[in-house]
Tab-separated table of C-alpha atoms in Angstrom:
chain	number	residue	atom	x	y	z
Z	81	LEU	CA	83.896	93.759	92.281
Z	82	TRP	CA	87.073	93.810	94.392
Z	83	ARG	CA	86.486	91.946	97.631
Z	84	PRO	CA	88.933	90.855	100.356
Z	85	GLU	CA	87.081	87.527	100.670
Z	86	PRO	CA	84.253	85.680	98.885
Z	87	PRO	CA	80.688	86.745	99.749
Z	88	PRO	CA	78.734	84.525	102.149
Z	89	GLY	CA	75.973	82.210	101.033
Z	90	GLU	CA	75.395	78.845	99.417
Z	91	LEU	CA	77.597	79.495	96.396
Z	92	VAL	CA	79.948	76.759	95.261
Z	93	PRO	CA	83.515	78.126	95.499
Z	94	SER	CA	85.952	77.526	92.700
Z	95	ALA	CA	89.711	77.499	92.860
Z	96	PRO	CA	91.335	80.903	92.291
Z	97	LEU	CA	92.253	81.613	88.708
Z	98	ALA	CA	96.044	81.500	88.835
Z	99	PRO	CA	97.586	84.387	86.885
Z	100	SER	CA	100.818	84.082	84.907
Z	101	ARG	CA	101.254	80.372	85.650
Z	102	PRO	CA	103.061	78.322	83.012
Z	103	GLU	CA	100.676	75.843	81.424
Z	104	GLY	CA	101.600	72.187	81.862
Z	105	ALA	CA	104.145	72.778	84.641
Z	106	ASP	CA	103.863	69.112	85.681
Z	107	LEU	CA	103.671	67.577	82.212
Z	108	GLY	CA	107.351	67.421	81.365
Z	109	PRO	CA	109.410	69.580	79.002
Z	110	LEU	CA	107.630	71.927	76.655
Z	111	PRO	CA	108.616	71.846	72.987
Z	112	ALA	CA	111.176	74.463	72.104
Z	113	VAL	CA	110.464	77.162	69.539
Z	114	ALA	CA	112.826	79.604	67.925
Z	115	SER	CA	112.524	83.145	69.257
Z	116	PRO	CA	114.989	86.028	68.817
Z	117	LEU	CA	114.317	87.056	72.429
Z	118	GLU	CA	114.513	83.672	74.154
Z	119	ALA	CA	117.722	81.946	75.158
Z	120	PRO	CA	117.194	78.161	74.845
Z	121	SER	CA	118.784	77.252	78.201
Z	122	GLY	CA	115.990	75.308	79.862
Z	123	ARG	CA	112.798	75.777	81.809
Z	124	ALA	CA	114.416	77.476	84.809
Z	125	SER	CA	116.049	80.048	82.540
Z	126	ALA	CA	112.761	80.677	80.720
Z	127	LEU	CA	110.944	81.201	84.001
Z	128	ARG	CA	113.615	83.599	85.248
Z	129	ARG	CA	113.389	85.474	81.976
Z	130	GLY	CA	109.629	85.697	82.446
Z	131	GLN	CA	110.146	87.128	85.919
Z	132	ILE	CA	112.523	89.756	84.540
Z	133	VAL	CA	110.033	90.787	81.833
Z	134	HIS	CA	107.237	90.884	84.405
Z	135	GLU	CA	109.276	93.155	86.699
Z	136	LEU	CA	110.186	95.498	83.853
Z	137	LEU	CA	106.540	95.756	82.777
Z	138	GLN	CA	105.538	96.468	86.354
Z	139	HIS	CA	108.086	99.150	87.221
Z	140	LEU	CA	109.075	100.933	83.992
Z	141	PRO	CA	105.656	102.638	83.542
Z	142	ASP	CA	106.286	104.546	86.804
Z	143	LEU	CA	109.226	106.343	85.173
Z	144	PRO	CA	109.149	109.230	82.674
Z	145	PRO	CA	109.205	107.861	79.102
Z	146	ALA	CA	112.696	109.217	78.404
Z	147	GLY	CA	114.116	107.406	81.397
Z	148	ARG	CA	112.596	103.983	80.812
Z	149	LYS	CA	115.115	102.468	78.418
Z	150	PRO	CA	118.209	103.638	80.380
Z	151	ALA	CA	116.629	102.282	83.568
Z	152	ALA	CA	115.815	98.968	81.883
Z	153	LEU	CA	119.356	98.557	80.576
Z	154	ALA	CA	120.844	99.485	83.947
Z	155	TRP	CA	118.623	96.970	85.700
Z	156	LEU	CA	119.370	94.260	83.132
Z	157	GLY	CA	123.065	94.890	83.710
Z	158	GLN	CA	122.864	93.989	87.386
Z	159	PRO	CA	124.235	90.622	88.560
Z	160	GLY	CA	121.615	87.930	88.181
Z	161	ASN	CA	119.682	89.874	85.542
Z	162	ALA	CA	122.258	89.867	82.753
Z	163	LEU	CA	120.946	88.529	79.448
Z	164	PRO	CA	122.778	88.339	76.121
Z	165	ASP	CA	120.058	90.319	74.328
Z	166	ALA	CA	119.437	93.072	76.886
Z	167	GLU	CA	119.055	95.806	74.268
Z	168	ALA	CA	116.468	93.855	72.243
Z	169	LEU	CA	114.638	92.812	75.400
Z	170	ALA	CA	114.396	96.406	76.634
Z	171	GLU	CA	113.050	97.523	73.256
Z	172	ALA	CA	110.475	94.726	73.217
Z	173	VAL	CA	109.223	95.565	76.715
Z	174	LEU	CA	108.932	99.247	75.798
Z	175	ALA	CA	106.960	98.269	72.678
Z	176	VAL	CA	104.406	96.526	74.919
Z	177	ILE	CA	104.153	99.555	77.215
Z	178	GLU	CA	103.620	101.809	74.181
Z	179	HIS	CA	101.285	99.394	72.342
Z	180	PRO	CA	98.579	101.466	70.569
Z	181	VAL	CA	95.733	99.493	72.183
Z	182	LEU	CA	97.242	98.625	75.564
Z	183	ALA	CA	99.088	101.872	76.332
Z	184	PRO	CA	96.409	103.071	78.835
Z	185	LEU	CA	97.181	100.004	80.947
Z	186	PHE	CA	100.562	101.524	81.697
Z	187	GLY	CA	99.343	105.112	82.099
Z	188	PRO	CA	97.737	106.945	85.020
Z	189	GLU	CA	94.528	104.897	84.699
Z	190	GLY	CA	96.345	101.563	84.863
Z	191	ARG	CA	96.606	99.362	87.933
Z	192	ALA	CA	99.146	96.584	88.481
Z	193	GLU	CA	98.280	93.306	90.217
Z	194	ALA	CA	94.570	94.135	90.370
Z	195	PRO	CA	92.472	91.612	92.356
Z	196	LEU	CA	89.173	90.542	90.811
Z	197	GLY	CA	86.385	88.584	92.436
Z	198	GLY	CA	82.702	87.881	92.024
Z	199	ARG	CA	80.199	85.246	90.963
Z	200	LEU	CA	79.448	83.648	87.626
Z	201	GLY	CA	76.233	81.689	87.842
Z	202	ASN	CA	76.475	79.751	91.101
Z	203	ARG	CA	80.259	79.853	91.249
Z	204	VAL	CA	82.521	82.257	93.099
Z	205	VAL	CA	85.652	83.059	91.116
Z	206	GLY	CA	88.631	85.224	91.908
Z	207	GLY	CA	92.143	86.006	90.833
Z	208	VAL	CA	94.685	88.742	90.213
Z	209	CYS	CA	95.273	90.275	86.785
Z	210	ASP	CA	98.607	91.817	85.926
Z	211	ARG	CA	97.271	95.088	84.454
Z	212	LEU	CA	93.821	96.677	84.500
Z	213	ALA	CA	92.590	100.056	83.250
Z	214	VAL	CA	89.013	101.294	83.585
Z	215	LEU	CA	88.349	103.999	81.003
Z	216	PRO	CA	85.143	105.980	80.351
Z	217	ASP	CA	84.214	103.888	77.310
Z	218	ARG	CA	86.090	100.610	77.792
Z	219	VAL	CA	88.013	98.398	80.182
Z	220	LEU	CA	91.443	97.023	79.287
Z	221	LEU	CA	92.888	93.882	80.825
Z	222	ALA	CA	96.208	92.122	80.270
Z	223	ASP	CA	97.896	89.151	81.883
Z	224	TYR	CA	101.497	88.005	81.496
Z	225	LYS	CA	102.314	84.392	80.652
Z	226	THR	CA	105.699	82.708	80.891
Z	227	ASN	CA	105.339	79.706	78.569
Z	228	ARG	CA	108.534	78.816	76.740
Z	229	ALA	CA	106.506	77.880	73.654
Z	230	PRO	CA	103.675	80.389	73.286
Z	231	PRO	CA	101.134	79.660	70.554
Z	232	ASP	CA	100.972	81.662	67.366
Z	233	ARG	CA	97.165	81.929	67.404
Z	234	ALA	CA	94.722	82.914	70.111
Z	235	GLU	CA	92.692	79.787	69.301
Z	236	ASP	CA	95.645	77.654	70.422
Z	237	VAL	CA	96.080	79.325	73.815
Z	238	PRO	CA	95.872	76.730	76.640
Z	239	GLU	CA	92.317	76.296	77.860
Z	240	LEU	CA	93.353	77.190	81.412
Z	241	TYR	CA	94.322	80.681	80.292
Z	242	LEU	CA	91.216	81.158	78.168
Z	243	ARG	CA	88.958	80.170	81.075
Z	244	GLN	CA	90.819	82.586	83.315
Z	245	MET	CA	90.512	85.518	80.920
Z	246	ALA	CA	86.887	84.675	80.072
Z	247	ALA	CA	86.026	84.807	83.778
Z	248	TYR	CA	87.796	88.147	84.194
Z	249	GLN	CA	85.976	89.565	81.183
Z	250	ALA	CA	82.591	88.361	82.419
Z	251	LEU	CA	83.157	89.857	85.889
Z	252	LEU	CA	84.228	93.205	84.447
Z	253	ARG	CA	81.258	93.336	82.070
Z	254	GLU	CA	78.931	92.940	85.035
Z	255	ALA	CA	80.796	95.626	86.979
Z	256	PHE	CA	80.917	98.101	84.060
Z	257	PRO	CA	77.821	97.480	81.896
Z	258	GLY	CA	77.855	99.105	78.510
Z	259	ARG	CA	81.642	99.236	78.262
Z	260	ALA	CA	83.701	96.999	76.015
Z	261	VAL	CA	86.130	94.769	77.924
Z	262	ILE	CA	89.255	94.204	75.842
Z	263	CYS	CA	91.512	91.334	76.928
Z	264	ALA	CA	95.039	90.419	75.888
Z	265	LEU	CA	97.875	88.138	76.901
Z	266	VAL	CA	101.489	89.268	76.962
Z	267	TRP	CA	103.850	86.370	76.293
Z	268	THR	CA	107.218	86.872	77.981
Z	269	ALA	CA	108.905	84.561	75.458
Z	270	GLY	CA	109.489	87.004	72.625
Z	271	VAL	CA	107.635	89.698	74.600
Z	272	ARG	CA	104.600	89.931	72.335
Z	273	VAL	CA	100.989	90.950	72.719
Z	274	MET	CA	98.143	88.596	71.785
Z	275	PRO	CA	94.613	90.106	71.784
Z	276	LEU	CA	91.885	87.611	72.688
Z	277	PRO	CA	88.744	87.825	70.505
Z	278	ASP	CA	85.436	88.250	72.332
Z	279	ALA	CA	83.902	85.297	70.489
Z	280	LEU	CA	86.677	82.992	71.682
Z	281	LEU	CA	86.305	84.077	75.306
Z	282	ALA	CA	82.501	83.862	75.142
Z	283	ARG	CA	82.658	80.112	74.574
Z	284	HIS	CA	84.709	79.626	77.731
Z	285	ALA	CA	82.602	82.057	79.751
Z	286	ALA	CA	79.503	80.037	78.916
Z	287	ALA	CA	81.179	76.897	80.239
Z	288	LEU	CA	82.161	78.643	83.477
Z	289	ALA	CA	78.635	79.918	84.079
């Protein structure tokens, strides 16, 4: 499943599935939405905020639970990281780490920045997912997205992201047959978890194959 380079042969390569890339980066400003955890100060600020959330989600799980919030607040207090809602942001990030479904992603079984690669039909696909956990009965997968205006429903997620997650799910199902593969997006605007229904991803997986 994890390969340093695509396998040889007559397969048609596809472009890597770009993780955590803002949808529509070259299509002009995104519409603004109200969010208690997003400062409306422009695209650059939203992207920096996404980077901060991403870094907190990556490094806080390595600390003992009691030390995570103090470490988050200390890090958010450093020059260049200061945000007006540091306390609320730290709480929101910790809520993702302790999410009842996704918590194993941030435990001993979880891996950060996990590369995935393989073939779907006659296509070679690859990418890097933000968090992956392989458990005895299921596989958990999450990717972080930095859109300033995340959708309210999974059905309205940009097609680029749904194709990406559908490909990841299909690859993991082949690698771990018989185990459920549960996928979710974590939106850094508002720091919220969005599970992706299997039926929704199946439609995009069929198109990829």
